[in-house]
PDB file of C-alpha atoms in Angstrom:
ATOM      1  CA  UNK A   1      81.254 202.290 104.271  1.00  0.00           C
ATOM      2  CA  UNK A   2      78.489 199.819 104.315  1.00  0.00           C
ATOM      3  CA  UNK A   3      75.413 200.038 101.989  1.00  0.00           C
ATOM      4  CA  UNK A   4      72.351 199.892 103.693  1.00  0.00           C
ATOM      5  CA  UNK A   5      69.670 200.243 101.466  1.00  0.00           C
ATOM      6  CA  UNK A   6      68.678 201.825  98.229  1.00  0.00           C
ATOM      7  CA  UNK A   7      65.641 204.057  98.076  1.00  0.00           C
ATOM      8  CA  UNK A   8      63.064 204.499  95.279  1.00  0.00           C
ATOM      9  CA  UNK A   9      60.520 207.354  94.489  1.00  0.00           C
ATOM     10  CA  UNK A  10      58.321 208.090  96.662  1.00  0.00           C
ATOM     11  CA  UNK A  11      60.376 206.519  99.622  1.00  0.00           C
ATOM     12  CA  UNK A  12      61.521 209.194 102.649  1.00  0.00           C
ATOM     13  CA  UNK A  13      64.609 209.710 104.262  1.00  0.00           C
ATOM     14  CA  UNK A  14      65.969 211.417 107.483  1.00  0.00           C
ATOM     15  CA  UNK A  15      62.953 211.801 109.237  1.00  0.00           C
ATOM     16  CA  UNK A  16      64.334 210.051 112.708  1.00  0.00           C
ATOM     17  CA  UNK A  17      67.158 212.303 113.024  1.00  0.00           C
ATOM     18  CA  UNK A  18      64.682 215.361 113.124  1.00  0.00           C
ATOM     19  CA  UNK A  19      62.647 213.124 115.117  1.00  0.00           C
ATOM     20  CA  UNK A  20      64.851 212.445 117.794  1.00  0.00           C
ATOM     21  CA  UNK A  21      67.082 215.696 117.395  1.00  0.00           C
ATOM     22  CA  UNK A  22      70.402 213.454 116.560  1.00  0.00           C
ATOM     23  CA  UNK A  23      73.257 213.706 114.516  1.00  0.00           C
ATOM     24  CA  UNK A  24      72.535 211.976 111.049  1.00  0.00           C
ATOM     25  CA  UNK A  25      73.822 208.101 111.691  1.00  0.00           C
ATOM     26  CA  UNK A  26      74.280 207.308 107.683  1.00  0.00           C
ATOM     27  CA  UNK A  27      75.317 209.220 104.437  1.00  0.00           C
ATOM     28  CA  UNK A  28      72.934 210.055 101.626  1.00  0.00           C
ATOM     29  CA  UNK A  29      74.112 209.748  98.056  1.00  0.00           C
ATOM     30  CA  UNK A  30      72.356 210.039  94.645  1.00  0.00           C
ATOM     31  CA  UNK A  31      72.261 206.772  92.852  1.00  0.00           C
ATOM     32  CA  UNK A  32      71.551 208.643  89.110  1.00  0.00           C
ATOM     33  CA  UNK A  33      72.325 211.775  87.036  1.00  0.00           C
ATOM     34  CA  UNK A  34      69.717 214.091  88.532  1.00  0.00           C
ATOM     35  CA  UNK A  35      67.613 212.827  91.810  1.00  0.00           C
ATOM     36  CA  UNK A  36      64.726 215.734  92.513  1.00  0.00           C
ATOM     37  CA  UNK A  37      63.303 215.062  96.475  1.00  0.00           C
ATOM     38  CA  UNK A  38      61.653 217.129  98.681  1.00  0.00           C
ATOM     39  CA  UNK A  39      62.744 219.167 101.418  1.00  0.00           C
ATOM     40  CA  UNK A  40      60.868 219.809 105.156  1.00  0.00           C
ATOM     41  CA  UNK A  41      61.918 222.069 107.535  1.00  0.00           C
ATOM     42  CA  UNK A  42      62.659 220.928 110.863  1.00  0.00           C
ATOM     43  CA  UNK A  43      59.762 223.497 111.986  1.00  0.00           C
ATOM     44  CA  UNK A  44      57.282 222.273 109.988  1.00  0.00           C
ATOM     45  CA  UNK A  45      58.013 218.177 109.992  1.00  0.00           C
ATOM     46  CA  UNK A  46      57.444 218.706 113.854  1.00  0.00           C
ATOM     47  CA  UNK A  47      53.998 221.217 114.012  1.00  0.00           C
ATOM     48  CA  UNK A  48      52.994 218.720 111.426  1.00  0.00           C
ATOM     49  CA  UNK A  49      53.404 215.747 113.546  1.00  0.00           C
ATOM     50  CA  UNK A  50      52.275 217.166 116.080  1.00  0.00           C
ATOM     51  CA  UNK A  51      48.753 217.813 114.162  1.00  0.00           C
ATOM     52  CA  UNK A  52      48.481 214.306 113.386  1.00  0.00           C
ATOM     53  CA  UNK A  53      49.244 213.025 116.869  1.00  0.00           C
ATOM     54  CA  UNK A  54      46.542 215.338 117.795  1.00  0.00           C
ATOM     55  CA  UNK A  55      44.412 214.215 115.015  1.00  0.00           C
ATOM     56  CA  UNK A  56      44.959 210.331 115.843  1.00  0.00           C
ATOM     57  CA  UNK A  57      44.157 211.650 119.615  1.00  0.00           C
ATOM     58  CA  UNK A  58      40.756 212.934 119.070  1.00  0.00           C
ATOM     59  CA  UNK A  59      39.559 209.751 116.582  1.00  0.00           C
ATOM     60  CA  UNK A  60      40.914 207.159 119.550  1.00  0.00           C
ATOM     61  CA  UNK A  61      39.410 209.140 121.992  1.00  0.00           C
ATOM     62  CA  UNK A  62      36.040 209.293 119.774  1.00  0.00           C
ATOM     63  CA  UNK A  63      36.723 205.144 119.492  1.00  0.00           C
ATOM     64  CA  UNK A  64      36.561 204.870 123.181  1.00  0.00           C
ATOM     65  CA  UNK A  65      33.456 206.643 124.011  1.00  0.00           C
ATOM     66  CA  UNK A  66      31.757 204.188 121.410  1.00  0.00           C
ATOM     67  CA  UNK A  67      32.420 201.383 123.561  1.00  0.00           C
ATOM     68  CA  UNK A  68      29.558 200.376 125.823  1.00  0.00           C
ATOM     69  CA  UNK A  69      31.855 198.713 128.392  1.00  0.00           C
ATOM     70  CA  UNK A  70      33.952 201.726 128.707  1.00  0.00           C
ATOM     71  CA  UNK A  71      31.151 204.036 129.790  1.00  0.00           C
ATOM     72  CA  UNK A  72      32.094 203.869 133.503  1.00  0.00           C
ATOM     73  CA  UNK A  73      35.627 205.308 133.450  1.00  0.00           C
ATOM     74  CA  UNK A  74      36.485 208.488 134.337  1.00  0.00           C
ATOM     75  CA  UNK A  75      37.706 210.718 131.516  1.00  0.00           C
ATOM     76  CA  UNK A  76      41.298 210.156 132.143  1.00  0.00           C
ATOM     77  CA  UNK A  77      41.308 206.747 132.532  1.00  0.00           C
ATOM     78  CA  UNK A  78      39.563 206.863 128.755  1.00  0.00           C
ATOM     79  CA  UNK A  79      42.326 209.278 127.615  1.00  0.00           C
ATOM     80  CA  UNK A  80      44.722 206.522 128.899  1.00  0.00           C
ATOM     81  CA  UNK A  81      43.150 203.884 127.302  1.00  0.00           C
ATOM     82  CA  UNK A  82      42.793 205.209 123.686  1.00  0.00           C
ATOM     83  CA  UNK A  83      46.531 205.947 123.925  1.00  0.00           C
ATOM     84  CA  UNK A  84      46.285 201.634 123.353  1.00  0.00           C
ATOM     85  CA  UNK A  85      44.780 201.898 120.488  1.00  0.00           C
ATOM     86  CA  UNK A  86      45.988 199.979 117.762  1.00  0.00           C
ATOM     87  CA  UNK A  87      45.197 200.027 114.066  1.00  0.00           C
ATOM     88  CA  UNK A  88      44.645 197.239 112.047  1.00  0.00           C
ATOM     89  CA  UNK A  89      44.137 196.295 108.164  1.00  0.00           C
ATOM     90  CA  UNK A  90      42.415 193.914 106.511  1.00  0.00           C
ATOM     91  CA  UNK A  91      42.316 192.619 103.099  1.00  0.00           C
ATOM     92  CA  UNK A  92      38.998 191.267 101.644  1.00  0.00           C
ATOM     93  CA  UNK A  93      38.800 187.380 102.744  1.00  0.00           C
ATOM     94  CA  UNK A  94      41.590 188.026 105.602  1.00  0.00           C
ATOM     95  CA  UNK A  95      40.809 185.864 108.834  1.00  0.00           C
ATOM     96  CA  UNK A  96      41.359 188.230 111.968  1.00  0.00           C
ATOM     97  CA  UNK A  97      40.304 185.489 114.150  1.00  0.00           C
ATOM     98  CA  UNK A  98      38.603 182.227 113.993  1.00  0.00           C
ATOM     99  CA  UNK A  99      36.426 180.101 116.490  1.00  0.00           C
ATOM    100  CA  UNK A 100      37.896 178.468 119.100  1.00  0.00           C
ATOM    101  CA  UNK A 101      40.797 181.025 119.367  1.00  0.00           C
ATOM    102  CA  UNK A 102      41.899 182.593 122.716  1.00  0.00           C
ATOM    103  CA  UNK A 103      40.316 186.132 123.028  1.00  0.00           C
ATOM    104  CA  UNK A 104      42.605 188.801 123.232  1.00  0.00           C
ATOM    105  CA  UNK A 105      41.616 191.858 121.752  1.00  0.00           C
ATOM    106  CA  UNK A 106      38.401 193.618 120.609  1.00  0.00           C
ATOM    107  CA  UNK A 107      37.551 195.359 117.097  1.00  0.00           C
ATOM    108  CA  UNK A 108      35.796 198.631 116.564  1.00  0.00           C
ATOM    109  CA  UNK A 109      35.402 199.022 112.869  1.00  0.00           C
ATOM    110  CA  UNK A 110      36.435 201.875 111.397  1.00  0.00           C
ATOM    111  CA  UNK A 111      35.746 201.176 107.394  1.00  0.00           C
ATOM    112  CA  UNK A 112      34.875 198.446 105.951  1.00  0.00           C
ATOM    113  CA  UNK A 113      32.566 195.440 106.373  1.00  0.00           C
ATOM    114  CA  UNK A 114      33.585 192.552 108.694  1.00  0.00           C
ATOM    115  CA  UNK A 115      31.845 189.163 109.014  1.00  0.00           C
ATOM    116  CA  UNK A 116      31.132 187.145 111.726  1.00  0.00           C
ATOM    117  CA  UNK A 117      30.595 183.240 110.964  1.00  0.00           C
ATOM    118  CA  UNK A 118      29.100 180.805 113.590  1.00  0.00           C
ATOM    119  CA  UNK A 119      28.138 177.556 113.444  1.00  0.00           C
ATOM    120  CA  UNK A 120      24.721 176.831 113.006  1.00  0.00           C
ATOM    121  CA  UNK A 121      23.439 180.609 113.005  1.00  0.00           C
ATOM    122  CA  UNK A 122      23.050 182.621 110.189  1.00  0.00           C
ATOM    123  CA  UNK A 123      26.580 185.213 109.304  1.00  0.00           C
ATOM    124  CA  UNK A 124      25.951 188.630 110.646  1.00  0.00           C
ATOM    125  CA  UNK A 125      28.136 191.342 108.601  1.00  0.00           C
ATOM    126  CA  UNK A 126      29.088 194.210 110.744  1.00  0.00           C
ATOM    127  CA  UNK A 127      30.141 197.908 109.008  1.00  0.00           C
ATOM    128  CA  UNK A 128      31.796 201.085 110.079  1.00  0.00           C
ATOM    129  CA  UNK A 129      31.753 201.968 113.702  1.00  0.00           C
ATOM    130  CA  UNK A 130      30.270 198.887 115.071  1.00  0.00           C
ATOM    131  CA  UNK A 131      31.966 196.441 117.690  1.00  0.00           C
ATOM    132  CA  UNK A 132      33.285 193.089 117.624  1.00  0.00           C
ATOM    133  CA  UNK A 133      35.179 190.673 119.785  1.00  0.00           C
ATOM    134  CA  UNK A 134      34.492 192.346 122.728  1.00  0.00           C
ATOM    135  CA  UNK A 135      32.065 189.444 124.521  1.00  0.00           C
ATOM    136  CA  UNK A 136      35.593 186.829 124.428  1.00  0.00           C
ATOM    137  CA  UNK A 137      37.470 189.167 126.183  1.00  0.00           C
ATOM    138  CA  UNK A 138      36.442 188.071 129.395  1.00  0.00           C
ATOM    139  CA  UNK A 139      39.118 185.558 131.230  1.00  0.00           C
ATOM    140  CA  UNK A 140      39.962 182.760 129.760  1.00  0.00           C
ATOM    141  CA  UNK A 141      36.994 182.799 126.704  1.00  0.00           C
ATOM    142  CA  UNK A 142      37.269 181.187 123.533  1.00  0.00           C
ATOM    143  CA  UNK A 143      36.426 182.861 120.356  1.00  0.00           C
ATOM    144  CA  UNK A 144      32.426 181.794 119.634  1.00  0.00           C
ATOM    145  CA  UNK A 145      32.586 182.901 116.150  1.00  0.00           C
ATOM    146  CA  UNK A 146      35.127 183.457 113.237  1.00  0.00           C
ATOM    147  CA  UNK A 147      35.648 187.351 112.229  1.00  0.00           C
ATOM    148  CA  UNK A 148      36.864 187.776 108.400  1.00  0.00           C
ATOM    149  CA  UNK A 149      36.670 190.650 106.719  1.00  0.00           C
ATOM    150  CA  UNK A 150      34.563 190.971 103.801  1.00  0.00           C
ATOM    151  CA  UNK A 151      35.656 194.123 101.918  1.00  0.00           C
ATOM    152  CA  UNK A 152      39.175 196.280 102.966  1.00  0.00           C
ATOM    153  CA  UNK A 153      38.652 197.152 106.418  1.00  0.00           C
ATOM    154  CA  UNK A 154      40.054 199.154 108.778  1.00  0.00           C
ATOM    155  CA  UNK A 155      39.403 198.230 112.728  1.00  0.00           C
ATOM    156  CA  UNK A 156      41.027 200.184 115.662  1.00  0.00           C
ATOM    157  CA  UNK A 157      42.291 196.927 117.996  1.00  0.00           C
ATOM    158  CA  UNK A 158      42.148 197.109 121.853  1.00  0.00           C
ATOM    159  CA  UNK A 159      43.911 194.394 123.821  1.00  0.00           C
ATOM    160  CA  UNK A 160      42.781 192.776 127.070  1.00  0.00           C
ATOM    161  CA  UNK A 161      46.611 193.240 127.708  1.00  0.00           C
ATOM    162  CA  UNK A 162      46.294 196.816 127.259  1.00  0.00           C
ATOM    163  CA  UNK A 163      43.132 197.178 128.981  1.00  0.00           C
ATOM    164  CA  UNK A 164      44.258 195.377 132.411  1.00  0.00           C
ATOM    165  CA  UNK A 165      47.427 197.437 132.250  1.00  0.00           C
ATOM    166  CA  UNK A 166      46.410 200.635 131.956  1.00  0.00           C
ATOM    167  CA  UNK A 167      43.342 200.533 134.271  1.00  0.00           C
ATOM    168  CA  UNK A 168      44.632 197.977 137.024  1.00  0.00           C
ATOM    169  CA  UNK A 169      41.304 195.622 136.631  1.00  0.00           C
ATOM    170  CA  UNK A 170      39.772 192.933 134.895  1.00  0.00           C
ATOM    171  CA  UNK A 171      37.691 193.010 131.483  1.00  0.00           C
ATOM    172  CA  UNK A 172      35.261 191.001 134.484  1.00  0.00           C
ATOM    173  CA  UNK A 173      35.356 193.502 136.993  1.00  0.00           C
ATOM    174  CA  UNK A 174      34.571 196.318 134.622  1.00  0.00           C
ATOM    175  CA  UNK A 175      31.653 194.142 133.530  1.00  0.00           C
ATOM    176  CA  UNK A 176      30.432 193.867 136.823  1.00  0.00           C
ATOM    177  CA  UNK A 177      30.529 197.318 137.560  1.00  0.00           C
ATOM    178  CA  UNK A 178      28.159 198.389 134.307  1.00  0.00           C
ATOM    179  CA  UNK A 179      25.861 195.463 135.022  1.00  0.00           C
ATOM    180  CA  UNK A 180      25.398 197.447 138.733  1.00  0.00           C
ATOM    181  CA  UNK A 181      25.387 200.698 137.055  1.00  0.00           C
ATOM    182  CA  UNK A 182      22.559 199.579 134.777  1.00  0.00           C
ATOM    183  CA  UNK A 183      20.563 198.033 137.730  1.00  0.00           C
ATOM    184  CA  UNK A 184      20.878 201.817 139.788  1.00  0.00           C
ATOM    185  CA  UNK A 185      20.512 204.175 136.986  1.00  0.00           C
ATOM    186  CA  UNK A 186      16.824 202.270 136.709  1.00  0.00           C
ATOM    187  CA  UNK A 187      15.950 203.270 139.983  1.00  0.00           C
ATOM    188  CA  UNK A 188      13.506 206.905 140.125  1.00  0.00           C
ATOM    189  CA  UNK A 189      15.473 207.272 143.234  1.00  0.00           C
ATOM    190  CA  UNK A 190      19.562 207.214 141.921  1.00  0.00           C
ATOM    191  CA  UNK A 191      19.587 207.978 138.553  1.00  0.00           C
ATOM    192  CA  UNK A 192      20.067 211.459 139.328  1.00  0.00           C
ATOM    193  CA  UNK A 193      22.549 211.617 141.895  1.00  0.00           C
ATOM    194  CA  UNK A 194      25.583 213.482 140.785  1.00  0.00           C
ATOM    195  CA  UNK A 195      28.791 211.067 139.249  1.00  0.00           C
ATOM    196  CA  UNK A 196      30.911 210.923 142.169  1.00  0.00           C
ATOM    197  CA  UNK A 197      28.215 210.010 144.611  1.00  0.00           C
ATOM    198  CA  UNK A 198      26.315 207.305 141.893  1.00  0.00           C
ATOM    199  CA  UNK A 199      30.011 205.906 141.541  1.00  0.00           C
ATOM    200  CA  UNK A 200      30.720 205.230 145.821  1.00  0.00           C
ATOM    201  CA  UNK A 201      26.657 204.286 145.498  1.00  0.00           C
ATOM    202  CA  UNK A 202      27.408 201.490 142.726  1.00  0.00           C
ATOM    203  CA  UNK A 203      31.028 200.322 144.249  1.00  0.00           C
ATOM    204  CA  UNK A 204      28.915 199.934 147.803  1.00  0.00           C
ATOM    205  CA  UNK A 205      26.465 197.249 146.017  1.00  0.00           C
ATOM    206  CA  UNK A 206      26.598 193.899 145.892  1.00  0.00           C
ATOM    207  CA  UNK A 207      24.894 191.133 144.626  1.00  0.00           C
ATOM    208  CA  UNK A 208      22.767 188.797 146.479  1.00  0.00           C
ATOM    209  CA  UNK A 209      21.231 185.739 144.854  1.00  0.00           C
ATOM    210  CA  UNK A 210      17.629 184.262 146.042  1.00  0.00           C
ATOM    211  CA  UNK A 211      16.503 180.544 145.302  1.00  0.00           C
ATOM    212  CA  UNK A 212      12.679 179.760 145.620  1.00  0.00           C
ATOM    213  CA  UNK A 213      11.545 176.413 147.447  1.00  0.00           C
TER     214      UNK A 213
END
């Protein structure tokens, strides 16, 4: 038989087979004189996944609504989207991405402080449940700025990947739809109309430029 790895306290074991309801792929065998571990029932590993799938659910779904550029989709295409979600760590001093980059993701902070550095304007440092990255998304940007974490941070990561796939349009086409949507819900007249009508109401506009002489 072939070793595969030696665990240490604290370490788990077996967790895929209950997982994936499989036969166990590898042999377990104590290493010392007297090994205490813990033991979960099949039952309860899986209602207590469950309740953290559930948990991590709600919070993405909380993420999305926080996003200003997201406020036009319909509820399931925001349950589809936060199913993207991705989360991501930082370390005080990390660089998550510097000026000049190619923008492919946005940030929503979910602890920690993050710092935004551009040339020639003064650093703006961002905290929990605020945005960044989300301006570069847009085809073919460039990073303006360089994001580094100040303290340990936590963000919640959405891709332009991710967001294309899952709701068949561009980061620019959204944008263009919540710069009409702003422009109608200012009118006395439209603001009230009920969601599906204001939605045909905003896809039906276009926008016309006019130069002066």
């Amino acid at each position: 038989d072939k070793h595969v790895r030696t665990l240490k306290s604290g370490e788990t074991f077996g967790e895929l087979a209950l997982l994936f309801r499989s036969p166990r792929t590898a042999s377990a065998i104590s290493m010392s004189k007297e090994t205490q571990f813990l033991v979960v029932k099949p039952m309860i590993y899986k209602k207590t996944l469950k309740k953290m799938r559930m948990e991590e659910q709600y919070k993405n779904s909380e993420t999305i609504e926080k996003v200003p550029l997201f406020s036009c989709l319909t509820n399931k295409q925001k349950f589809a989207l936060s199913n993207t979600i991705k989360i991501m760590m930082f370390n005080p001093g990390e660089v998550i991405f510097r000026a000049g980059d190619d923008a492919q993701a946005m940030y929503i902070i979910s602890e920690g402080n993050i710092k935004i550095e551009i040339i020639g304007k003064k650093d703006i440092e961002l905290h929990s449940g605020e945005i960044f990255g989300e301006a570069s998304i847009q085809d073919n940007m460039k990073r303006s700025g360089t994001a580094k974490a100040v303290t340990r941070a936590m963000c919640s990561m959405i891709s332009r990947k991710d967001i294309e796939n899952t709701l068949g349009a561009s980061i620019n086409n959204l944008i263009f739809y919540n710069t009409k949507k702003w422009a109608v819900m200012r009118s006395p007249i439209f603001k009230n109309l009920p969601n599906d009508d204001l939605n045909r109401l905003i896809i039906s506009f276009d926008f016309f430029t006019v130069a002066n002489k």
